[in-house]
Tab-separated table of C-alpha atoms in Angstrom:
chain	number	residue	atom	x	y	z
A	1	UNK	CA	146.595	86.562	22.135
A	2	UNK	CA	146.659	90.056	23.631
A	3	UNK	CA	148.020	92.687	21.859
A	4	UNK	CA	150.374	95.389	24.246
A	5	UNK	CA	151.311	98.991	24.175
A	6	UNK	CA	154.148	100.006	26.176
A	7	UNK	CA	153.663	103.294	28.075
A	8	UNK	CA	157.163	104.669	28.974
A	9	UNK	CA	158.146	107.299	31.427
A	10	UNK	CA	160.948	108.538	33.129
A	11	UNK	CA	160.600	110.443	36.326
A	12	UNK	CA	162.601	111.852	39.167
A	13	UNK	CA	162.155	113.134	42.653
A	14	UNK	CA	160.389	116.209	41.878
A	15	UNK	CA	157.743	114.943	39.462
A	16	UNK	CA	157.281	111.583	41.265
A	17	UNK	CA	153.933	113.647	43.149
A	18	UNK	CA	152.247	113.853	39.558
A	19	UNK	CA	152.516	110.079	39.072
A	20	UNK	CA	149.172	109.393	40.491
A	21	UNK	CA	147.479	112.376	37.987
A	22	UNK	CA	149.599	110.416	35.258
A	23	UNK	CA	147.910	106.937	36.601
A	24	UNK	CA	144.613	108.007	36.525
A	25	UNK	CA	144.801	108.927	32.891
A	26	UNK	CA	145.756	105.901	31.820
A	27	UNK	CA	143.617	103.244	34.207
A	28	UNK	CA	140.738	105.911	31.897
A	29	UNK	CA	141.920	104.416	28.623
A	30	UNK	CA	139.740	102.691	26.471
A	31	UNK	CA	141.226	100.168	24.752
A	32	UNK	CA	140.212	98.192	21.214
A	33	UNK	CA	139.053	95.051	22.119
A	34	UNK	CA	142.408	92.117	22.307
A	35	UNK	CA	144.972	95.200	23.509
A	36	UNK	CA	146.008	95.877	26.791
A	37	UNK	CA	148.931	98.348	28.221
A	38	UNK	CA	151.598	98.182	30.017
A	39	UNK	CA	153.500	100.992	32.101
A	40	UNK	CA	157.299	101.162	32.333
A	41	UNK	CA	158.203	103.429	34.923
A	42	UNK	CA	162.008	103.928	34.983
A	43	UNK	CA	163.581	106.406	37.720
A	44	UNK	CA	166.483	108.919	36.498
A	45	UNK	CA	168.710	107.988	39.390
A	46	UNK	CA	168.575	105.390	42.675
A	47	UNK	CA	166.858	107.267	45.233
A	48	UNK	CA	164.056	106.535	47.986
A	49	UNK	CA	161.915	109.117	46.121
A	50	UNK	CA	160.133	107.708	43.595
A	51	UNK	CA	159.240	104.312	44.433
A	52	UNK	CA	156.514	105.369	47.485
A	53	UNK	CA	154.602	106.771	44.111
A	54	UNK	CA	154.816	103.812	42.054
A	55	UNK	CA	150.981	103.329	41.826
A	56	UNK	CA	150.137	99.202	42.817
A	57	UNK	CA	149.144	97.661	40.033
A	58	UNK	CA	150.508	94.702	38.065
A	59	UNK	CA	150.343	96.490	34.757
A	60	UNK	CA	153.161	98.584	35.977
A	61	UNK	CA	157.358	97.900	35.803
A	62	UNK	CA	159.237	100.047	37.797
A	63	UNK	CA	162.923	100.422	37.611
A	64	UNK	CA	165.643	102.735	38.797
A	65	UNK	CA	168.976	103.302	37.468
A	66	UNK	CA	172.246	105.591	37.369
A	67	UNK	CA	171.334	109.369	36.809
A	68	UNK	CA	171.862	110.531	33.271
A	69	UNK	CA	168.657	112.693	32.870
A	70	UNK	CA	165.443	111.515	30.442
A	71	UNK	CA	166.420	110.547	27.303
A	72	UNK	CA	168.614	107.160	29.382
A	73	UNK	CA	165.830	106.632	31.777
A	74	UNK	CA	163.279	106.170	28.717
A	75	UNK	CA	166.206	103.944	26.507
A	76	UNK	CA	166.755	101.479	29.780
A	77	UNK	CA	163.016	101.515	30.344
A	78	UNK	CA	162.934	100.082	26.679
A	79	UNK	CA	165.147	96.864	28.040
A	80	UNK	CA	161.612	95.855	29.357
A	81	UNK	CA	158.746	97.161	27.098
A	82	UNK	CA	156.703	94.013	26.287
A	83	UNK	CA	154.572	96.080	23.264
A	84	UNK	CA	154.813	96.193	19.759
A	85	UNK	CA	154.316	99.864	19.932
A	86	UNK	CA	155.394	102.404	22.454
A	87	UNK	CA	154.012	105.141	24.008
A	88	UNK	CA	155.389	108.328	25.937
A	89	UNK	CA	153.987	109.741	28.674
A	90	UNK	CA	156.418	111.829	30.911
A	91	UNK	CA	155.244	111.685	34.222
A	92	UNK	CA	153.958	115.087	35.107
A	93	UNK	CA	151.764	114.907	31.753
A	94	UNK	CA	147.958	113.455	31.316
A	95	UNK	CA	146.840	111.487	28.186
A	96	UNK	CA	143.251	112.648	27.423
A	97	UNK	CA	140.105	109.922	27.122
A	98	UNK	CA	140.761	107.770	23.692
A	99	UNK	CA	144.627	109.064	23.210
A	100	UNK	CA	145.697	105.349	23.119
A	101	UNK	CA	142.975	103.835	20.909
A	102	UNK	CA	143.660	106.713	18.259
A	103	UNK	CA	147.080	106.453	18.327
A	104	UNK	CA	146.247	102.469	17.465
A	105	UNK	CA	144.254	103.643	15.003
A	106	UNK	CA	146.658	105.734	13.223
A	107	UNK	CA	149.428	102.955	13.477
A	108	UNK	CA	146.550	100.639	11.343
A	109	UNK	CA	146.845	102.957	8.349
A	110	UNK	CA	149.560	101.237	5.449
A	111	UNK	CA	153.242	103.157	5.878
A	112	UNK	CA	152.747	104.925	9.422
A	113	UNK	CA	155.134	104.369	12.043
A	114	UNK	CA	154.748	106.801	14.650
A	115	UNK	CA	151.682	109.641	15.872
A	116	UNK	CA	151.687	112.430	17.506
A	117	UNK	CA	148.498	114.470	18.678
A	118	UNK	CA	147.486	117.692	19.872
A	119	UNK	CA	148.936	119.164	23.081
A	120	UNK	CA	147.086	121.527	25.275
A	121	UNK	CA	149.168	123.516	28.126
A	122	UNK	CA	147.958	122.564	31.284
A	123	UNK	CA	148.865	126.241	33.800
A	124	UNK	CA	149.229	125.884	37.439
A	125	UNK	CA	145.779	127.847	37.785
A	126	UNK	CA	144.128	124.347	35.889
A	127	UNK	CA	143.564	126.529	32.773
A	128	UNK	CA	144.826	125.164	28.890
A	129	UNK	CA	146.251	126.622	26.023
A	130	UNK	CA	146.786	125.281	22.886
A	131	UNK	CA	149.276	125.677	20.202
A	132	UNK	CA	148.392	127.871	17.197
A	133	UNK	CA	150.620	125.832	14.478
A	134	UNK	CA	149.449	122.564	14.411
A	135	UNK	CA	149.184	120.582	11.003
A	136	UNK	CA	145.935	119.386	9.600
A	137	UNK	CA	144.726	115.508	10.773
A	138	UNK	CA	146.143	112.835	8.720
A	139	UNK	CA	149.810	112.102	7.600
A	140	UNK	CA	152.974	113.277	8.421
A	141	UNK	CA	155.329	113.127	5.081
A	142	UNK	CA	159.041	112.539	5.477
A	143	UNK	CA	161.045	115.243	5.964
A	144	UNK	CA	158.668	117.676	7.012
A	145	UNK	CA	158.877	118.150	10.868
A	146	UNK	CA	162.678	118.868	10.336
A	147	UNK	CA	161.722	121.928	7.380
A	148	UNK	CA	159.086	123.079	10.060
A	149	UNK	CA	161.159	123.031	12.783
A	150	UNK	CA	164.117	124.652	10.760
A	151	UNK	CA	162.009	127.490	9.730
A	152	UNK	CA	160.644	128.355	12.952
A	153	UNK	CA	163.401	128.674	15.500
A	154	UNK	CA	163.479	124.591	16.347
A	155	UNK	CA	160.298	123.995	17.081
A	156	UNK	CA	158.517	121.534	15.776
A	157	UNK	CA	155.303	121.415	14.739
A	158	UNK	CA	154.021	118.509	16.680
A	159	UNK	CA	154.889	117.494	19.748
A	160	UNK	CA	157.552	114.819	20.897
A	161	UNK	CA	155.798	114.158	24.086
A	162	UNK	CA	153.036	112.215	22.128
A	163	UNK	CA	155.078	110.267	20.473
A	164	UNK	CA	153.235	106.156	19.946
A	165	UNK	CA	155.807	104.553	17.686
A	166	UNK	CA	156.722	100.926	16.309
A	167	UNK	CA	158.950	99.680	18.992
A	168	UNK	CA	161.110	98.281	16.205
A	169	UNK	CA	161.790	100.984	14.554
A	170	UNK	CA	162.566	103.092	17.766
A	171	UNK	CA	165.008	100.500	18.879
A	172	UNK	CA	166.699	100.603	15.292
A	173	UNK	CA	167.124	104.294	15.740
A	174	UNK	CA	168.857	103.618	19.239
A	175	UNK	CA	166.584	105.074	21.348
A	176	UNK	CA	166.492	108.260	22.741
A	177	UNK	CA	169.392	110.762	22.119
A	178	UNK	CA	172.025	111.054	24.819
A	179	UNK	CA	171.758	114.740	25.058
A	180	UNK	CA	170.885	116.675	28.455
A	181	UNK	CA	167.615	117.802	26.559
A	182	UNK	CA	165.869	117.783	23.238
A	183	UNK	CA	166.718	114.093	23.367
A	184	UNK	CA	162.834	113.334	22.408
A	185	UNK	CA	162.609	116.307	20.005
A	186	UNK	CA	165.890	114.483	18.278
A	187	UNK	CA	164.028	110.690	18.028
A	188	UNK	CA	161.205	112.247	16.646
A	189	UNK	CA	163.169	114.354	13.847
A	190	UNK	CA	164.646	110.872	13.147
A	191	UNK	CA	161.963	109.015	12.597
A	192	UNK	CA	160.540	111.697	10.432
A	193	UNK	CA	163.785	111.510	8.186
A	194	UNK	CA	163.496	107.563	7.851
A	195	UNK	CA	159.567	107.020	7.883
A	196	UNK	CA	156.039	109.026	7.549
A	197	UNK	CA	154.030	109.403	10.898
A	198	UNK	CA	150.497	110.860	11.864
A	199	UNK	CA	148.802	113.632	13.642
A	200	UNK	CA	145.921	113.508	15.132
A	201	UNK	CA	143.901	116.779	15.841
A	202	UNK	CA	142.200	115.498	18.908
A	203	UNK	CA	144.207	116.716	21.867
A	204	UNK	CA	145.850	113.776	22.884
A	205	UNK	CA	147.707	115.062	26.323
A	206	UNK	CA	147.801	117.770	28.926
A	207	UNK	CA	151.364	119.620	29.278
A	208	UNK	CA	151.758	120.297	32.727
A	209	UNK	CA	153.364	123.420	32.919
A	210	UNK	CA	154.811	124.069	36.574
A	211	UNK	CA	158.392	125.102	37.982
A	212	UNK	CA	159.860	122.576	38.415
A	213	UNK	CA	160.031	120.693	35.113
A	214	UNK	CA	163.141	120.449	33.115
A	215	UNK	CA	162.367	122.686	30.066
A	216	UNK	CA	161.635	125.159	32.961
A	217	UNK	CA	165.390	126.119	33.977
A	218	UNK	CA	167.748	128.509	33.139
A	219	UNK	CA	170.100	125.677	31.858
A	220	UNK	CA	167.347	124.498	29.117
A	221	UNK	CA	167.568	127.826	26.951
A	222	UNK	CA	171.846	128.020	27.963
A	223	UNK	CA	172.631	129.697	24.274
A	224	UNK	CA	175.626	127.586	23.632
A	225	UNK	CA	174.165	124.080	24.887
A	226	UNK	CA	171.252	124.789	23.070
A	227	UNK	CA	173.145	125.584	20.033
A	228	UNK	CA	174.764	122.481	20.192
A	229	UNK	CA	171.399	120.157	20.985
A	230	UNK	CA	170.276	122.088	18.111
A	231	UNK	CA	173.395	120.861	15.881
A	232	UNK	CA	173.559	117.484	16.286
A	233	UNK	CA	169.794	116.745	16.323
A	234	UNK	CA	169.510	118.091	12.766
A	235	UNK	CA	173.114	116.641	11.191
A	236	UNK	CA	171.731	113.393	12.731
A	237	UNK	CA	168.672	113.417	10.960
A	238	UNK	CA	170.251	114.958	7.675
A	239	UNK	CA	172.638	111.772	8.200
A	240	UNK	CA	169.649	109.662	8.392
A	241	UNK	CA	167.585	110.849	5.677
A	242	UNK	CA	170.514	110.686	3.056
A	243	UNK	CA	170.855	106.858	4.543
A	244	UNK	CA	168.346	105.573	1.514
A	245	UNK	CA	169.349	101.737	2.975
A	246	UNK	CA	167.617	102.894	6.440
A	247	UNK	CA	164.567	104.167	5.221
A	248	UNK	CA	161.280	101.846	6.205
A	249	UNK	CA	159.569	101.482	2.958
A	250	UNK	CA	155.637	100.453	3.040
């Protein structure tokens, strides 16, 4: 029997180019021996764009559907995720050599439900830079990203976009908010409220930093949407976390 992790991403137009970058870095993946992956690649929208990128390989789903930005393309992509854990990868991104079999790994260890990693920026000039508040390898208590991310103007200190989590928990949860962004940054403060997770120090993906990705635009840092993303991503986990019959307890 072959065990399957479901890579997820949701792309549109503009980042369908970086598809092939995001490809590569998984066809690299070393897996542990009985587990194989599978890619869910789910449009934001019904357009012509996308699909010419769709790399040919069996491995991969594709799917398109009605524009409502990435947190919906990602929760519809999860109508076909075969895996009993799933994986993020936003399609301008890059998982580094070994992300997958260390996020396995992690996911071995009694009680843990989801892992993130280490990010490094990837620049348009091809350098990196990393982040200088990272938390040390190893466990990820409840409660903890949301005091962290609290106390230092809501951000986190790990990294949504390398989120690998138990596909049954995420689909308990609902998915991805249905916000116009910080729908990621709101799963992973909910899983945090209702189960422990793991970080592992090895960088585990490149952040491709260019103009035209989402968190890029003016409308991203919009003080009054963002107050509001802000809002209801922490009253939801609060909500969560005083919800004693959701918690997963291992």
């Amino acid at each position: 029997m072959t065990n399957i992790v479901t890579v997820i991403t949701a792309v549109h137009g503009p980042s369908a180019p970086f598809l092939a970058d995001a490809y590569k870095s998984l066809v690299d993946q070393q897996l542990p021996e009985g587990w194989r992956w599978q890619w869910v690649i789910q449009e934001d929208g019904e357009t012509d764009a996308v699909a010419p990128h769709v790399p040919d390989d069996p491995r991969i789903s594709f799917g398109q559907g009605r524009h409502g930005r990435a947190g919906v393309a990602r929760t519809l992509a999860l109508s076909r995720a075969e895996g009993e854990f799933v994986k993020v990868l936003d399609a301008d991104d890059m998982l580094t050599p070994g992300t997958l079999a260390r996020d396995l790994a992690a996911l071995n260890n009694p009680g843990i439900c989801w892992t993130t990693s280490r990010v490094l920026d990837l620049l348009p000039d091809g350098s990196t830079v990393g982040f200088d508040q990272d938390p040390p390898e190893g466990p990820i208590e409840r409660g903890t990203v949301l005091e962290h991310w609290k106390a230092h103007d809501f951000r986190a200190q790990v990294h949504p976009a390398t989120l690998c989590v138990r596909r049954d928990l995420l689909l308990a949860l609902g998915g991805w908010m249905a916000l116009p962004a910080s729908e990621d940054t709101g799963l992973l403060l909910a899983l945090n409220a209702v189960s422990r997770g793991w970080f592992s120090a090895e960088t585990g993906l490149l952040y491709r930093k260019w103009p035209g990705q989402s968190t890029s635009q003016a409308a991203h840092v919009h003080e009054g949407e963002r107050s509001a993303r802000m809002a209801v991503v922490e009253a939801r986990a609060q909500a969560l976390a005083a919800l004693e019959g959701w918690r997963v307890n291992n």
